[in-house]
Amino acid sequence: MPSLQCLSKQKRLLRKAVSACLGRVPTASIDAQSNEIARRIQAIPEFKTAGGISCYLSMPLNEVATGPITTHRLFVPKITSKENSLMDCFEIYSEEDLESLPSGTWGIKEPDPLYDGKARANALEEQTEQLDVILLPAVAYDRSFSRLGHGKGYYDRFIAAYTSRGRRRPLLVGLSLREQLLESGAIPMSDFDWKVDVVVTPDEILVREKERGESTTQ
């Protein structure tokens, strides 16, 4: 395996190339692809039966819009430490609550830890219901289910923290525009990177076969 420094450079160059490509995708195409992805997600059995779902709130440009997907018992990320790349996921209690969230890191809406004067449910806390599905953002995915994030490691750390508490690992679902899906092996991976279980594109749903002996907590 290449050194971490080499992997970091490879990822940085790939991130730059894919981002340049995404910058040329018309907004109308992103909207149309996002709507088709939202429709396809409904066919995933684990999504149909899910209780708690974590879903990112999309940025205005260059990624799958998640507005049509924010249903179920919804948990939304909040950056808690930029320095250490840490985030929590807090429950959203209504559509009005979702719409009223203030802008946080990078202009993305984030929940305040308090709602109506009381602490929101935090997915990392033991008393909170199990997360069944996490919908992940990315710069790109490949057909071997590797994910190229934005380079900060927030989701890798969150998933590791979640499973370290003895919780069953949620189904990891990547949402990918056509322009974000690369061929198998295109994304370099380290031991700290999590593969996703499912990649949903406007055209297909890719499902990863579990490796023999693979744990539900890793």
CSV table of C-alpha atoms in Angstrom, one decimal, residues 67-190:
chain,number,residue,atom,x,y,z
A,67,GLY,CA,-34.1,17.9,-0.2
A,68,PRO,CA,-36.5,15.2,-1.6
A,69,ILE,CA,-34.9,12.6,0.6
A,70,THR,CA,-35.2,14.1,4.1
A,71,THR,CA,-37.9,11.8,5.5
A,72,HIS,CA,-38.1,9.1,8.2
A,73,ARG,CA,-36.7,9.8,11.7
A,74,LEU,CA,-34.0,12.2,10.5
A,75,PHE,CA,-30.6,13.0,12.0
A,76,VAL,CA,-28.5,15.8,10.5
A,77,PRO,CA,-24.7,16.3,10.9
A,78,LYS,CA,-23.2,19.2,12.9
A,79,ILE,CA,-19.5,20.0,12.9
A,80,THR,CA,-18.4,20.1,16.6
A,81,SER,CA,-14.6,20.4,16.0
A,82,LYS,CA,-12.9,21.6,12.8
A,83,GLU,CA,-9.5,21.1,14.4
A,84,ASN,CA,-10.2,17.4,15.1
A,85,SER,CA,-12.6,16.8,12.2
A,86,LEU,CA,-15.4,15.7,14.6
A,87,MET,CA,-19.2,15.9,14.0
A,88,ASP,CA,-22.3,14.7,15.8
A,89,CYS,CA,-25.7,13.9,14.2
A,90,PHE,CA,-28.7,15.5,15.9
A,91,GLU,CA,-32.4,14.6,15.4
A,92,ILE,CA,-34.7,16.9,13.4
A,93,TYR,CA,-38.2,17.0,14.8
A,94,SER,CA,-40.3,18.5,12.0
A,95,GLU,CA,-40.2,20.0,8.5
A,96,GLU,CA,-40.5,23.4,10.2
A,97,ASP,CA,-37.5,22.6,12.4
A,98,LEU,CA,-35.5,21.5,9.3
A,99,GLU,CA,-36.4,24.7,7.4
A,100,SER,CA,-35.4,27.0,10.3
A,101,LEU,CA,-31.9,25.5,10.9
A,102,PRO,CA,-29.2,28.2,10.9
A,103,SER,CA,-26.3,28.2,8.5
A,104,GLY,CA,-23.2,26.6,10.0
A,105,THR,CA,-19.8,25.4,8.6
A,106,TRP,CA,-19.4,26.2,4.9
A,107,GLY,CA,-22.8,27.8,4.8
A,108,ILE,CA,-24.6,24.4,5.2
A,109,LYS,CA,-27.5,24.3,7.6
A,110,GLU,CA,-26.7,22.7,10.9
A,111,PRO,CA,-28.9,21.9,14.0
A,112,ASP,CA,-28.3,23.6,17.3
A,113,PRO,CA,-27.8,21.0,20.0
A,114,LEU,CA,-30.8,22.5,21.8
A,115,TYR,CA,-34.4,22.4,20.5
A,116,ASP,CA,-37.1,24.3,22.3
A,117,GLY,CA,-34.9,24.6,25.3
A,118,LYS,CA,-34.1,20.9,25.5
A,119,ALA,CA,-31.2,18.8,24.3
A,120,ARG,CA,-31.8,17.2,20.9
A,121,ALA,CA,-31.3,13.5,20.5
A,122,ASN,CA,-27.7,12.8,19.5
A,123,ALA,CA,-27.0,9.6,17.4
A,124,LEU,CA,-23.8,9.0,19.4
A,125,GLU,CA,-25.6,8.7,22.7
A,126,GLU,CA,-26.5,5.3,24.0
A,127,GLN,CA,-30.1,6.1,24.7
A,128,THR,CA,-30.8,7.3,21.2
A,129,GLU,CA,-32.4,4.9,18.7
A,130,GLN,CA,-30.2,3.0,16.3
A,131,LEU,CA,-29.2,4.6,13.1
A,132,ASP,CA,-30.2,2.2,10.3
A,133,VAL,CA,-28.9,4.2,7.3
A,134,ILE,CA,-26.3,6.9,6.7
A,135,LEU,CA,-26.5,8.8,3.4
A,136,LEU,CA,-23.1,10.1,2.7
A,137,PRO,CA,-21.8,13.1,0.6
A,138,ALA,CA,-18.6,12.8,-1.5
A,139,VAL,CA,-16.6,14.2,-4.2
A,140,ALA,CA,-16.6,10.8,-6.0
A,141,TYR,CA,-17.3,7.1,-5.6
A,142,ASP,CA,-16.0,4.2,-7.7
A,143,ARG,CA,-17.5,0.9,-8.7
A,144,SER,CA,-15.5,-0.9,-6.0
A,145,PHE,CA,-17.5,1.1,-3.4
A,146,SER,CA,-14.6,3.4,-2.4
A,147,ARG,CA,-15.5,6.9,-1.4
A,148,LEU,CA,-13.5,10.1,-2.0
A,149,GLY,CA,-14.6,12.6,0.6
A,150,HIS,CA,-13.8,16.3,0.9
A,151,GLY,CA,-10.5,15.5,2.7
A,152,LYS,CA,-11.4,16.2,6.3
A,153,GLY,CA,-12.4,12.8,7.5
A,154,TYR,CA,-15.6,13.8,9.4
A,155,TYR,CA,-17.6,10.8,8.3
A,156,ASP,CA,-14.8,8.2,8.7
A,157,ARG,CA,-14.4,9.4,12.3
A,158,PHE,CA,-18.1,9.6,13.0
A,159,ILE,CA,-18.7,6.0,11.8
A,160,ALA,CA,-15.7,4.8,13.8
A,161,ALA,CA,-17.0,6.5,16.9
A,162,TYR,CA,-20.5,5.2,16.4
A,163,THR,CA,-19.5,1.6,16.0
A,164,SER,CA,-16.9,1.8,18.8
A,165,ARG,CA,-19.8,2.2,21.2
A,166,GLY,CA,-21.0,-1.3,20.3
A,167,ARG,CA,-23.7,-0.1,18.0
A,168,ARG,CA,-24.5,-2.0,14.8
A,169,ARG,CA,-23.0,-0.3,11.8
A,170,PRO,CA,-25.6,1.5,9.7
A,171,LEU,CA,-26.0,0.8,6.0
A,172,LEU,CA,-23.6,3.2,4.3
A,173,VAL,CA,-25.2,4.7,1.1
A,174,GLY,CA,-23.4,6.9,-1.3
A,175,LEU,CA,-25.3,9.3,-3.5
A,176,SER,CA,-23.6,9.9,-6.8
A,177,LEU,CA,-24.2,12.0,-9.8
A,178,ARG,CA,-23.1,10.4,-13.1
A,179,GLU,CA,-20.1,12.6,-13.2
A,180,GLN,CA,-19.0,11.4,-9.7
A,181,LEU,CA,-19.0,7.7,-10.4
A,182,LEU,CA,-15.5,6.4,-11.4
A,183,GLU,CA,-14.3,2.9,-12.5
A,184,SER,CA,-13.4,0.2,-10.0
A,185,GLY,CA,-10.1,1.0,-8.2
A,186,ALA,CA,-10.0,4.6,-9.3
A,187,ILE,CA,-10.0,5.9,-5.7
A,188,PRO,CA,-7.0,5.2,-3.5
A,189,MET,CA,-7.9,3.9,-0.1
A,190,SER,CA,-6.2,3.8,3.3
